[in-house]
Amino acid sequence: MHAIARCCFMLAAFSIGSVLPVLGSDTVPGKVSNLKTTGVTSSAFGLSWTAPTSSIPFTSYVIFIIKEGKCAQASFLRCSQNSTTHANANCPYQIFAGVYDTCHGVMSYNITAKLTSYTDYVVAVAAAYETTAGENSTITVKTQIGIPAPPTNIRLTAQNQSAILVEWDIPLHNAGPTWYNVTVLGATNRMSSIFIAQREYKVEGWKSSSYEVTDLLSSWRYMVSITASTNVGTSDRTTSQYVSTLPSAPGVVKNIHMKFVPNQYLAARLSWECPTEKIRNGRITSFTIIYTGNVSMTMTAGSYYPEDPCTAPHTAYLPVIPDGQYTVKVWANAEFQGNKSTMIFVADRNKMSYTPSISNTTVSTADSNSLIVASATCGSTIAILSVVVIALVLTRPRGVLPEKQLYGSLG
C-alpha cells in the first residue's frame, strides 16, 4: 500500500483527516503491541506498549489523543537525534516528547496536558520511520471523576407568596455523576440585608438546572447559594441576588385591649400591636378600626410610608356612651387587607374598665404611652362626641346621679 494511503487509512478511523504528510518512503515500521493505560486520574494517564519486533527499522513513535472524534493532542518521541519529526501533522496541539536513547522493548509515556475529567479518549500509537508511520495500535480510556466547576448565573423568581423558582447555568464540563447543593438563605429580619442559611436541598444530575423552593415566609427576602458536587469534591460556591416572595394578607394584630380614659366617660382608649413580624406579609401602611354599638364608626389609624416600623404599640381614642356594649375589630392594611382581631367592650361607668371577649388575639392590660392618633380629624371627633353628649342630655331623666351630671356639663 502506498505510504500516503496507508497513513490516511490509519487516521480516518478517528475522523481527523490525513494527519501525517508522507514523502514517499516504502519502509513501513511494524505495529506496536500490548498497548495499555496506567495510572489513570481525572486529568492524566500513562501509556505503555511493546516496540515492534519486525526487522524493519523505525526512528520515532507518534501518539495521537482523540476526543469526540477530533485530534486533541499529538506527541512525537524521537529515537535518535537524527530522525525527522512529523512537525507538519494536522493537530491543533503538538508535543515533542524528547529523544529516547532506545525505542525497543517496553516503552512508556505519560499524557498530562489538556485532559478533562470523566472523558472518553481514544489513543493511537504507531512506530514511524522518518515520515512514514506504521500501523497504529489503539485503546480507549476514560479519565476519572473530577471536581466540577461551579454553576453560574443563578436566577430567582418569586412564584407566589411562599415559593421561589431557582434556576442556574450548569458547568460546561461534566466532571462525573453530579449533584447540586441548593442552600436557601433568609433575611434575619423582613427588610434586613443580612442573610443566614436556613435549609439545603440536594438536586441530582449534572444537567439539572432548576428547583422550586416552597414553604417560605410571605413578603420576605431570600437568597440562594449553589455548589456542584461529585464523590471526589465540591466546587466553589455561587450566590444569587436576593428576591422577595409575594405579599399576602397580614396576620392578626396582637395585644388588643380597650379601657376608659381616666376621668372621662365619653372616650375609651384602644391599643394594639403590629402582627408578629413573620406574619406581616407585606408593607403595613395603616390600620382599620370598626366598632359598633350605641356609637358606630369606621376609622383609619396611621399613615405610614413606606411602611409601619412596628416599633411601638399603637393607640386610638374612640367615643363611647357609658353602659353600652361595643364590638371592636382591628386589622392591618398592607398590599392586602389583613385578618381581623375582634373584642367585646362593655362601657361600665362604675368599674371604669372593660370586659373583653376577644378572638384571634391576646389580651394585655398594660397601658401604652405611644400614641398613634386616628386619621379621623379632631373636628370630626369633637362632632361625634357632641352628638353623644346631646343624645345623653335628651335621653337622660332630670334626676341623674352625681356621676351622670358630668355628661351634661360637657355639653
mmCIF file of C-alpha atoms in Angstrom:
data_model
loop_
_atom_site.group_PDB
_atom_site.id
_atom_site.type_symbol
_atom_site.label_atom_id
_atom_site.label_comp_id
_atom_site.label_asym_id
_atom_site.label_seq_id
_atom_site.Cartn_x
_atom_site.Cartn_y
_atom_site.Cartn_z
ATOM 1 C CA MET A 1 0.000 0.000 0.000
ATOM 2 C CA HIS A 2 1.286 3.489 -0.838
ATOM 3 C CA ALA A 3 2.547 5.332 2.247
ATOM 4 C CA ILE A 4 0.138 8.270 1.883
ATOM 5 C CA ALA A 5 -2.862 5.985 1.549
ATOM 6 C CA ARG A 6 -1.671 3.930 4.493
ATOM 7 C CA CYS A 7 -1.383 6.998 6.832
ATOM 8 C CA CYS A 8 -4.763 8.309 5.743
ATOM 9 C CA PHE A 9 -6.300 4.926 6.422
ATOM 10 C CA MET A 10 -4.695 4.812 9.862
ATOM 11 C CA LEU A 11 -6.167 8.143 10.969
ATOM 12 C CA ALA A 12 -9.522 8.031 9.152
ATOM 13 C CA ALA A 13 -10.981 5.950 11.948
ATOM 14 C CA PHE A 14 -10.528 8.949 14.248
ATOM 15 C CA SER A 15 -12.100 11.472 11.849
ATOM 16 C CA ILE A 16 -9.077 13.753 11.848
ATOM 17 C CA GLY A 17 -8.219 13.549 8.169
ATOM 18 C CA SER A 18 -4.812 12.995 6.655
ATOM 19 C CA VAL A 19 -2.635 13.970 9.603
ATOM 20 C CA LEU A 20 0.840 12.802 8.604
ATOM 21 C CA PRO A 21 2.253 14.021 5.273
ATOM 22 C CA VAL A 22 4.213 11.123 3.751
ATOM 23 C CA LEU A 23 7.133 11.854 1.435
ATOM 24 C CA GLY A 24 7.209 8.565 -0.497
ATOM 25 C CA SER A 25 9.228 6.106 1.619
ATOM 26 C CA ASP A 26 8.284 2.442 1.166
ATOM 27 C CA THR A 27 9.779 1.462 4.528
ATOM 28 C CA VAL A 28 6.823 0.832 6.858
ATOM 29 C CA PRO A 29 7.637 0.037 10.508
ATOM 30 C CA GLY A 30 5.882 -2.797 12.290
ATOM 31 C CA LYS A 31 2.948 -2.427 14.642
ATOM 32 C CA VAL A 32 3.419 -1.792 18.379
ATOM 33 C CA SER A 33 1.774 -4.290 20.722
ATOM 34 C CA ASN A 34 0.457 -4.613 24.289
ATOM 35 C CA LEU A 35 -0.798 -1.028 24.372
ATOM 36 C CA LYS A 36 -2.103 -0.350 27.887
ATOM 37 C CA THR A 37 -3.072 2.548 30.149
ATOM 38 C CA THR A 38 -1.605 3.050 33.607
ATOM 39 C CA GLY A 39 -2.241 5.409 36.487
ATOM 40 C CA VAL A 40 -5.484 6.902 35.181
ATOM 41 C CA THR A 41 -6.588 10.029 37.096
ATOM 42 C CA SER A 42 -9.096 12.796 36.410
ATOM 43 C CA SER A 43 -6.540 14.790 34.410
ATOM 44 C CA ALA A 44 -3.810 12.376 33.258
ATOM 45 C CA PHE A 45 -2.968 8.805 32.410
ATOM 46 C CA GLY A 46 0.066 6.779 31.456
ATOM 47 C CA LEU A 47 0.683 4.574 28.423
ATOM 48 C CA SER A 48 2.845 1.528 27.950
ATOM 49 C CA TRP A 49 3.486 -0.587 24.857
ATOM 50 C CA THR A 50 5.934 -3.006 23.381
ATOM 51 C CA ALA A 51 8.056 -1.916 20.434
ATOM 52 C CA PRO A 52 7.582 -3.587 17.025
ATOM 53 C CA THR A 53 9.551 -6.845 16.732
ATOM 54 C CA SER A 54 9.862 -6.812 12.954
ATOM 55 C CA SER A 55 13.241 -6.252 11.320
ATOM 56 C CA ILE A 56 12.068 -3.060 9.615
ATOM 57 C CA PRO A 57 13.758 -0.102 11.285
ATOM 58 C CA PHE A 58 11.923 2.838 12.842
ATOM 59 C CA THR A 59 13.142 6.114 14.259
ATOM 60 C CA SER A 60 10.240 7.509 16.307
ATOM 61 C CA TYR A 61 6.790 6.972 17.760
ATOM 62 C CA VAL A 62 3.724 9.088 17.135
ATOM 63 C CA ILE A 63 0.926 9.226 19.710
ATOM 64 C CA PHE A 64 -2.482 10.724 18.978
ATOM 65 C CA ILE A 65 -5.141 11.535 21.619
ATOM 66 C CA ILE A 66 -8.630 11.650 20.108
ATOM 67 C CA LYS A 67 -11.544 13.361 21.894
ATOM 68 C CA GLU A 68 -15.057 13.281 20.456
ATOM 69 C CA GLY A 69 -13.706 12.240 17.059
ATOM 70 C CA LYS A 70 -11.165 15.059 16.826
ATOM 71 C CA CYS A 71 -7.447 15.163 17.432
ATOM 72 C CA ALA A 72 -6.879 16.755 20.820
ATOM 73 C CA GLN A 73 -3.164 16.133 21.192
ATOM 74 C CA ALA A 74 -0.240 14.709 19.194
ATOM 75 C CA SER A 75 3.029 13.642 20.796
ATOM 76 C CA PHE A 76 6.257 12.655 18.971
ATOM 77 C CA LEU A 77 9.043 10.585 20.505
ATOM 78 C CA ARG A 78 12.418 10.555 18.720
ATOM 79 C CA CYS A 79 14.582 7.518 18.901
ATOM 80 C CA SER A 80 17.716 9.339 17.802
ATOM 81 C CA GLN A 81 18.933 12.864 17.286
ATOM 82 C CA ASN A 82 18.904 12.452 13.508
ATOM 83 C CA SER A 83 15.324 11.314 12.982
ATOM 84 C CA THR A 84 12.742 13.587 11.365
ATOM 85 C CA THR A 85 9.691 14.593 13.430
ATOM 86 C CA HIS A 86 6.225 14.882 11.984
ATOM 87 C CA ALA A 87 6.140 18.608 12.626
ATOM 88 C CA ASN A 88 3.513 19.257 9.960
ATOM 89 C CA ALA A 89 0.886 16.968 11.482
ATOM 90 C CA ASN A 90 -2.618 18.431 11.274
ATOM 91 C CA CYS A 91 -3.295 18.544 15.021
ATOM 92 C CA PRO A 92 -4.000 21.722 16.988
ATOM 93 C CA TYR A 93 -1.894 20.663 19.976
ATOM 94 C CA GLN A 94 1.522 19.045 19.391
ATOM 95 C CA ILE A 95 4.172 17.938 21.841
ATOM 96 C CA PHE A 96 7.778 16.996 21.194
ATOM 97 C CA ALA A 97 8.230 14.374 23.858
ATOM 98 C CA GLY A 98 12.016 14.242 23.731
ATOM 99 C CA VAL A 99 14.733 11.930 22.469
ATOM 100 C CA TYR A 100 14.781 8.362 23.679
ATOM 101 C CA ASP A 101 18.116 6.515 23.748
ATOM 102 C CA THR A 102 16.353 3.329 22.791
ATOM 103 C CA CYS A 103 12.930 2.691 21.325
ATOM 104 C CA HIS A 104 12.916 -1.086 21.790
ATOM 105 C CA GLY A 105 11.345 -3.316 24.380
ATOM 106 C CA VAL A 106 8.661 -1.944 26.716
ATOM 107 C CA MET A 107 8.003 1.768 26.259
ATOM 108 C CA SER A 108 6.059 4.202 28.437
ATOM 109 C CA TYR A 109 4.782 7.739 28.198
ATOM 110 C CA ASN A 110 2.533 9.928 30.394
ATOM 111 C CA ILE A 111 -0.289 12.013 28.959
ATOM 112 C CA THR A 112 -0.793 15.008 31.245
ATOM 113 C CA ALA A 113 -1.671 18.018 29.133
ATOM 114 C CA LYS A 114 -5.174 19.399 28.385
ATOM 115 C CA LEU A 115 -7.119 16.380 29.629
ATOM 116 C CA THR A 116 -10.544 16.772 31.197
ATOM 117 C CA SER A 117 -12.122 14.603 33.869
ATOM 118 C CA TYR A 118 -14.714 11.891 33.216
ATOM 119 C CA THR A 119 -14.000 11.980 29.476
ATOM 120 C CA ASP A 120 -13.566 9.218 26.886
ATOM 121 C CA TYR A 121 -10.353 9.346 24.871
ATOM 122 C CA VAL A 122 -9.094 7.141 22.035
ATOM 123 C CA VAL A 123 -5.314 6.713 21.979
ATOM 124 C CA ALA A 124 -3.406 5.672 18.874
ATOM 125 C CA VAL A 125 0.292 4.749 18.971
ATOM 126 C CA ALA A 126 2.394 3.912 15.899
ATOM 127 C CA ALA A 127 6.073 3.491 15.120
ATOM 128 C CA ALA A 128 7.441 5.681 12.335
ATOM 129 C CA TYR A 129 10.439 5.721 10.058
ATOM 130 C CA GLU A 130 11.302 9.252 9.020
ATOM 131 C CA THR A 131 7.901 10.497 7.785
ATOM 132 C CA THR A 132 6.265 7.110 7.291
ATOM 133 C CA ALA A 133 4.090 5.787 10.107
ATOM 134 C CA GLY A 134 3.329 2.133 10.618
ATOM 135 C CA GLU A 135 0.020 0.577 11.515
ATOM 136 C CA ASN A 136 -1.439 2.071 14.668
ATOM 137 C CA SER A 137 -2.497 0.321 17.873
ATOM 138 C CA THR A 138 -5.474 1.864 19.623
ATOM 139 C CA ILE A 139 -7.009 1.805 23.074
ATOM 140 C CA THR A 140 -9.917 3.625 24.743
ATOM 141 C CA VAL A 141 -9.519 5.223 28.152
ATOM 142 C CA LYS A 142 -11.864 7.235 30.359
ATOM 143 C CA THR A 143 -10.401 9.721 32.807
ATOM 144 C CA GLN A 144 -11.672 9.535 36.361
ATOM 145 C CA ILE A 145 -14.343 11.648 38.025
ATOM 146 C CA GLY A 146 -13.172 15.145 38.927
ATOM 147 C CA ILE A 147 -14.261 18.129 40.975
ATOM 148 C CA PRO A 148 -16.878 20.060 38.982
ATOM 149 C CA ALA A 149 -16.827 23.730 38.135
ATOM 150 C CA PRO A 150 -19.418 25.837 39.972
ATOM 151 C CA PRO A 151 -22.796 26.610 38.417
ATOM 152 C CA THR A 152 -23.197 30.184 37.212
ATOM 153 C CA ASN A 153 -25.853 32.843 36.619
ATOM 154 C CA ILE A 154 -28.246 31.945 39.439
ATOM 155 C CA ARG A 155 -31.690 33.463 38.874
ATOM 156 C CA LEU A 156 -34.539 33.714 41.394
ATOM 157 C CA THR A 157 -38.196 34.267 40.523
ATOM 158 C CA ALA A 158 -40.928 34.695 43.138
ATOM 159 C CA GLN A 159 -43.675 32.250 42.148
ATOM 160 C CA ASN A 160 -46.209 33.219 44.799
ATOM 161 C CA GLN A 161 -46.425 34.150 48.486
ATOM 162 C CA SER A 162 -44.406 31.131 49.640
ATOM 163 C CA ALA A 163 -42.350 29.788 46.714
ATOM 164 C CA ILE A 164 -39.295 30.806 44.676
ATOM 165 C CA LEU A 165 -38.089 29.248 41.429
ATOM 166 C CA VAL A 166 -34.301 28.844 41.389
ATOM 167 C CA GLU A 167 -32.539 28.498 38.021
ATOM 168 C CA TRP A 168 -28.846 28.291 37.123
ATOM 169 C CA ASP A 169 -26.464 27.577 34.245
ATOM 170 C CA ILE A 170 -24.784 24.194 34.522
ATOM 171 C CA PRO A 171 -20.974 23.837 34.308
ATOM 172 C CA LEU A 172 -19.746 23.463 30.734
ATOM 173 C CA HIS A 173 -17.935 20.216 31.510
ATOM 174 C CA ASN A 174 -19.443 17.092 33.033
ATOM 175 C CA ALA A 175 -16.906 16.095 35.673
ATOM 176 C CA GLY A 176 -18.820 12.941 36.588
ATOM 177 C CA PRO A 177 -22.079 11.971 38.323
ATOM 178 C CA THR A 178 -23.009 15.360 39.759
ATOM 179 C CA TRP A 179 -25.491 16.784 42.211
ATOM 180 C CA TYR A 180 -26.170 20.371 43.248
ATOM 181 C CA ASN A 181 -26.398 21.649 46.811
ATOM 182 C CA VAL A 182 -29.012 24.420 46.867
ATOM 183 C CA THR A 183 -28.801 26.436 50.091
ATOM 184 C CA VAL A 184 -31.626 28.853 50.963
ATOM 185 C CA LEU A 185 -30.595 31.933 52.943
ATOM 186 C CA GLY A 186 -33.282 34.010 54.621
ATOM 187 C CA ALA A 187 -33.048 37.590 55.861
ATOM 188 C CA THR A 188 -32.626 37.913 59.618
ATOM 189 C CA ASN A 189 -35.482 40.436 59.601
ATOM 190 C CA ARG A 190 -38.107 41.124 56.964
ATOM 191 C CA MET A 191 -36.207 44.043 55.415
ATOM 192 C CA SER A 192 -32.704 43.082 56.533
ATOM 193 C CA SER A 193 -29.700 42.829 54.212
ATOM 194 C CA ILE A 194 -28.105 40.203 56.462
ATOM 195 C CA PHE A 195 -28.857 36.612 55.476
ATOM 196 C CA ILE A 196 -28.318 33.296 57.225
ATOM 197 C CA ALA A 197 -28.534 29.747 55.871
ATOM 198 C CA GLN A 198 -31.886 28.143 56.689
ATOM 199 C CA ARG A 199 -32.111 24.902 54.715
ATOM 200 C CA GLU A 200 -30.399 22.931 51.966
ATOM 201 C CA TYR A 201 -31.683 20.775 49.122
ATOM 202 C CA LYS A 202 -29.870 18.157 47.039
ATOM 203 C CA VAL A 203 -30.657 18.217 43.315
ATOM 204 C CA GLU A 204 -29.374 15.184 41.392
ATOM 205 C CA GLY A 205 -27.989 15.222 37.854
ATOM 206 C CA TRP A 206 -25.371 17.277 36.029
ATOM 207 C CA LYS A 207 -27.988 18.608 33.583
ATOM 208 C CA SER A 208 -30.391 19.708 36.343
ATOM 209 C CA SER A 209 -30.775 23.473 36.182
ATOM 210 C CA SER A 210 -33.776 24.469 38.303
ATOM 211 C CA TYR A 211 -35.505 23.809 41.610
ATOM 212 C CA GLU A 212 -38.599 25.260 43.291
ATOM 213 C CA VAL A 213 -38.227 26.181 46.951
ATOM 214 C CA THR A 214 -41.534 26.184 48.841
ATOM 215 C CA ASP A 215 -42.878 26.796 52.341
ATOM 216 C CA LEU A 216 -41.303 30.248 52.641
ATOM 217 C CA LEU A 217 -42.496 33.299 54.538
ATOM 218 C CA SER A 218 -44.602 35.798 52.624
ATOM 219 C CA SER A 219 -43.045 39.149 51.641
ATOM 220 C CA TRP A 220 -39.656 38.031 52.941
ATOM 221 C CA ARG A 221 -36.184 38.371 51.409
ATOM 222 C CA TYR A 222 -34.283 35.277 50.320
ATOM 223 C CA MET A 223 -31.004 34.485 48.596
ATOM 224 C CA VAL A 224 -29.716 31.156 47.252
ATOM 225 C CA SER A 225 -26.188 29.766 47.014
ATOM 226 C CA ILE A 226 -25.328 26.675 44.973
ATOM 227 C CA THR A 227 -22.362 24.320 44.721
ATOM 228 C CA ALA A 228 -21.830 21.360 42.388
ATOM 229 C CA SER A 229 -20.508 18.108 43.853
ATOM 230 C CA THR A 230 -19.230 14.705 42.807
ATOM 231 C CA ASN A 231 -17.934 11.973 45.074
ATOM 232 C CA VAL A 232 -14.471 13.490 44.581
ATOM 233 C CA GLY A 233 -15.170 17.011 45.800
ATOM 234 C CA THR A 234 -17.269 20.158 45.712
ATOM 235 C CA SER A 235 -16.983 23.262 43.569
ATOM 236 C CA ASP A 236 -16.725 26.830 44.747
ATOM 237 C CA ARG A 237 -19.986 28.441 45.849
ATOM 238 C CA THR A 238 -22.063 30.760 43.673
ATOM 239 C CA THR A 239 -24.571 33.094 45.353
ATOM 240 C CA SER A 240 -27.561 34.905 43.868
ATOM 241 C CA GLN A 241 -29.001 38.347 44.466
ATOM 242 C CA TYR A 242 -31.959 38.449 46.839
ATOM 243 C CA VAL A 243 -35.611 38.305 45.855
ATOM 244 C CA SER A 244 -38.750 38.797 47.960
ATOM 245 C CA THR A 245 -41.693 36.429 47.997
ATOM 246 C CA LEU A 246 -45.027 37.976 47.045
ATOM 247 C CA PRO A 247 -47.149 39.705 49.727
ATOM 248 C CA SER A 248 -50.318 38.287 51.209
ATOM 249 C CA ALA A 249 -52.893 39.316 53.825
ATOM 250 C CA PRO A 250 -51.234 40.386 57.096
ATOM 251 C CA GLY A 251 -51.806 38.274 60.171
ATOM 252 C CA VAL A 252 -53.882 39.474 63.105
ATOM 253 C CA VAL A 253 -52.807 42.389 65.269
ATOM 254 C CA LYS A 254 -51.892 41.366 68.795
ATOM 255 C CA ASN A 255 -52.362 42.560 72.397
ATOM 256 C CA ILE A 256 -55.554 44.470 71.568
ATOM 257 C CA HIS A 257 -57.354 45.995 74.571
ATOM 258 C CA MET A 258 -59.634 48.924 75.410
ATOM 259 C CA LYS A 259 -60.321 50.989 78.556
ATOM 260 C CA PHE A 260 -61.855 54.306 79.604
ATOM 261 C CA VAL A 261 -59.739 57.435 79.510
ATOM 262 C CA PRO A 262 -59.204 58.463 83.165
ATOM 263 C CA ASN A 263 -61.844 60.929 84.427
ATOM 264 C CA GLN A 264 -63.755 60.749 81.168
ATOM 265 C CA TYR A 265 -66.894 58.786 80.406
ATOM 266 C CA LEU A 266 -67.184 59.596 76.736
ATOM 267 C CA ALA A 267 -63.870 58.290 75.451
ATOM 268 C CA ALA A 268 -62.130 54.946 75.554
ATOM 269 C CA ARG A 269 -58.578 54.178 74.561
ATOM 270 C CA LEU A 270 -57.980 51.301 72.154
ATOM 271 C CA SER A 271 -54.434 49.968 71.922
ATOM 272 C CA TRP A 272 -52.853 47.185 69.861
ATOM 273 C CA GLU A 273 -49.571 45.992 68.420
ATOM 274 C CA CYS A 274 -48.486 45.011 64.924
ATOM 275 C CA PRO A 275 -48.809 41.427 63.760
ATOM 276 C CA THR A 276 -45.719 39.398 64.544
ATOM 277 C CA GLU A 277 -43.009 40.271 62.018
ATOM 278 C CA LYS A 278 -43.038 36.886 60.297
ATOM 279 C CA ILE A 279 -46.764 37.209 59.556
ATOM 280 C CA ARG A 280 -46.901 40.870 58.488
ATOM 281 C CA ASN A 281 -46.786 39.534 54.919
ATOM 282 C CA GLY A 282 -46.280 42.911 53.299
ATOM 283 C CA ARG A 283 -45.805 46.637 53.860
ATOM 284 C CA ILE A 284 -48.241 47.709 56.586
ATOM 285 C CA THR A 285 -49.394 51.213 55.674
ATOM 286 C CA SER A 286 -52.333 51.726 58.060
ATOM 287 C CA PHE A 287 -54.828 50.049 60.368
ATOM 288 C CA THR A 288 -58.611 49.940 60.174
ATOM 289 C CA ILE A 289 -60.838 50.108 63.254
ATOM 290 C CA ILE A 290 -64.540 49.293 63.158
ATOM 291 C CA TYR A 291 -66.578 49.437 66.303
ATOM 292 C CA THR A 292 -70.330 49.089 66.594
ATOM 293 C CA GLY A 293 -72.731 49.659 69.483
ATOM 294 C CA ASN A 294 -74.516 52.792 70.709
ATOM 295 C CA VAL A 295 -71.971 54.656 68.633
ATOM 296 C CA SER A 296 -70.724 53.095 65.398
ATOM 297 C CA MET A 297 -67.677 54.226 63.454
ATOM 298 C CA THR A 298 -65.033 53.123 60.969
ATOM 299 C CA MET A 299 -61.626 54.745 61.387
ATOM 300 C CA THR A 300 -58.248 54.537 59.697
ATOM 301 C CA ALA A 301 -55.341 54.747 62.104
ATOM 302 C CA GLY A 302 -51.916 55.778 60.886
ATOM 303 C CA SER A 303 -50.497 56.604 57.507
ATOM 304 C CA TYR A 304 -47.048 55.091 57.087
ATOM 305 C CA TYR A 305 -44.592 55.455 54.261
ATOM 306 C CA PRO A 306 -43.012 53.293 53.165
ATOM 307 C CA GLU A 307 -44.390 51.141 55.986
ATOM 308 C CA ASP A 308 -45.120 50.960 59.680
ATOM 309 C CA PRO A 309 -41.844 50.199 61.519
ATOM 310 C CA CYS A 310 -43.930 48.452 64.205
ATOM 311 C CA THR A 311 -41.527 49.521 66.922
ATOM 312 C CA ALA A 312 -44.158 50.587 69.484
ATOM 313 C CA PRO A 313 -47.780 49.860 70.420
ATOM 314 C CA HIS A 314 -50.488 51.928 68.701
ATOM 315 C CA THR A 315 -53.339 53.829 70.335
ATOM 316 C CA ALA A 316 -56.585 55.375 69.098
ATOM 317 C CA TYR A 317 -59.304 57.165 71.086
ATOM 318 C CA LEU A 318 -62.918 56.170 70.486
ATOM 319 C CA PRO A 319 -66.106 57.997 71.611
ATOM 320 C CA VAL A 320 -68.427 55.784 73.657
ATOM 321 C CA ILE A 321 -71.671 56.040 75.603
ATOM 322 C CA PRO A 322 -71.445 54.514 79.095
ATOM 323 C CA ASP A 323 -73.377 51.346 79.766
ATOM 324 C CA GLY A 324 -73.115 50.420 76.097
ATOM 325 C CA GLN A 325 -71.597 47.281 74.653
ATOM 326 C CA TYR A 326 -69.252 47.606 71.670
ATOM 327 C CA THR A 327 -67.814 45.149 69.219
ATOM 328 C CA VAL A 328 -64.378 46.349 68.138
ATOM 329 C CA LYS A 329 -62.473 44.988 65.122
ATOM 330 C CA VAL A 330 -58.922 45.968 64.191
ATOM 331 C CA TRP A 331 -56.806 44.847 61.248
ATOM 332 C CA ALA A 332 -53.659 45.841 59.415
ATOM 333 C CA ASN A 333 -53.695 47.077 55.834
ATOM 334 C CA ALA A 334 -50.825 46.196 53.528
ATOM 335 C CA GLU A 335 -50.970 45.258 49.858
ATOM 336 C CA PHE A 336 -53.910 43.153 51.034
ATOM 337 C CA GLN A 337 -56.437 43.647 53.835
ATOM 338 C CA GLY A 338 -55.347 41.810 56.945
ATOM 339 C CA ASN A 339 -57.131 39.377 59.190
ATOM 340 C CA LYS A 340 -59.406 40.892 61.839
ATOM 341 C CA SER A 341 -58.908 40.892 65.601
ATOM 342 C CA THR A 342 -62.244 41.269 67.415
ATOM 343 C CA MET A 343 -63.124 42.132 71.023
ATOM 344 C CA ILE A 344 -66.251 42.996 73.009
ATOM 345 C CA PHE A 345 -66.054 46.151 75.193
ATOM 346 C CA VAL A 346 -68.657 46.904 77.859
ATOM 347 C CA ALA A 347 -68.639 50.618 78.803
ATOM 348 C CA ASP A 348 -69.347 50.156 82.545
ATOM 349 C CA ARG A 349 -69.137 53.598 84.186
ATOM 350 C CA ASN A 350 -68.930 52.171 87.676
ATOM 351 C CA LYS A 351 -65.940 49.920 87.032
ATOM 352 C CA MET A 352 -64.245 52.425 84.723
ATOM 353 C CA SER A 353 -62.714 49.481 82.907
ATOM 354 C CA TYR A 354 -63.624 46.871 80.340
ATOM 355 C CA THR A 355 -64.759 43.320 79.983
ATOM 356 C CA PRO A 356 -63.177 41.972 76.811
ATOM 357 C CA SER A 357 -64.134 38.942 74.822
ATOM 358 C CA ILE A 358 -61.538 38.633 72.079
ATOM 359 C CA SER A 359 -60.915 36.362 69.121
ATOM 360 C CA ASN A 360 -57.698 35.972 67.129
ATOM 361 C CA THR A 361 -55.639 37.948 69.623
ATOM 362 C CA THR A 362 -54.198 38.023 73.141
ATOM 363 C CA VAL A 363 -55.366 40.490 75.772
ATOM 364 C CA SER A 364 -52.855 42.699 77.555
ATOM 365 C CA THR A 365 -53.794 45.088 80.362
ATOM 366 C CA ALA A 366 -50.576 47.107 80.099
ATOM 367 C CA ASP A 367 -51.091 50.803 79.325
ATOM 368 C CA SER A 368 -49.433 52.241 76.257
ATOM 369 C CA ASN A 369 -47.613 55.566 76.260
ATOM 370 C CA SER A 370 -47.099 55.540 72.495
ATOM 371 C CA LEU A 371 -49.925 57.394 70.764
ATOM 372 C CA ILE A 372 -50.852 56.865 67.107
ATOM 373 C CA VAL A 373 -53.708 59.340 66.524
ATOM 374 C CA ALA A 374 -56.515 58.097 64.320
ATOM 375 C CA SER A 375 -56.811 59.720 60.928
ATOM 376 C CA ALA A 376 -60.276 60.996 61.842
ATOM 377 C CA THR A 377 -59.741 64.739 62.305
ATOM 378 C CA CYS A 378 -60.061 66.479 65.625
ATOM 379 C CA GLY A 379 -63.154 68.288 64.367
ATOM 380 C CA SER A 380 -64.939 65.100 63.365
ATOM 381 C CA THR A 381 -64.081 63.504 66.702
ATOM 382 C CA ILE A 382 -65.465 66.521 68.578
ATOM 383 C CA ALA A 383 -68.567 66.368 66.429
ATOM 384 C CA ILE A 384 -69.088 62.733 67.294
ATOM 385 C CA LEU A 385 -68.552 63.443 70.974
ATOM 386 C CA SER A 386 -71.040 66.327 70.734
ATOM 387 C CA VAL A 387 -73.607 64.003 69.205
ATOM 388 C CA VAL A 388 -73.069 61.588 72.045
ATOM 389 C CA VAL A 389 -73.437 64.348 74.649
ATOM 390 C CA ILE A 390 -76.595 65.744 73.031
ATOM 391 C CA ALA A 391 -78.032 62.240 72.868
ATOM 392 C CA LEU A 392 -77.336 61.790 76.556
ATOM 393 C CA VAL A 393 -78.882 65.137 77.504
ATOM 394 C CA LEU A 394 -82.006 64.378 75.533
ATOM 395 C CA THR A 395 -82.435 60.827 76.750
ATOM 396 C CA ARG A 396 -81.418 61.046 80.422
ATOM 397 C CA PRO A 397 -84.027 61.902 83.132
ATOM 398 C CA ARG A 398 -83.613 65.095 85.164
ATOM 399 C CA GLY A 399 -82.903 63.212 88.357
ATOM 400 C CA VAL A 400 -79.452 61.982 87.493
ATOM 401 C CA LEU A 401 -76.810 60.557 89.715
ATOM 402 C CA PRO A 402 -73.844 62.788 90.511
ATOM 403 C CA GLU A 403 -71.538 60.947 88.195
ATOM 404 C CA LYS A 404 -74.041 61.280 85.345
ATOM 405 C CA GLN A 405 -74.040 65.075 85.698
ATOM 406 C CA LEU A 406 -70.560 65.022 84.230
ATOM 407 C CA TYR A 407 -72.001 64.389 80.757
ATOM 408 C CA GLY A 408 -74.342 67.338 80.998
ATOM 409 C CA SER A 409 -71.503 69.639 81.968
ATOM 410 C CA LEU A 410 -69.591 68.640 78.832
ATOM 411 C CA GLY A 411 -72.451 69.827 76.662
#
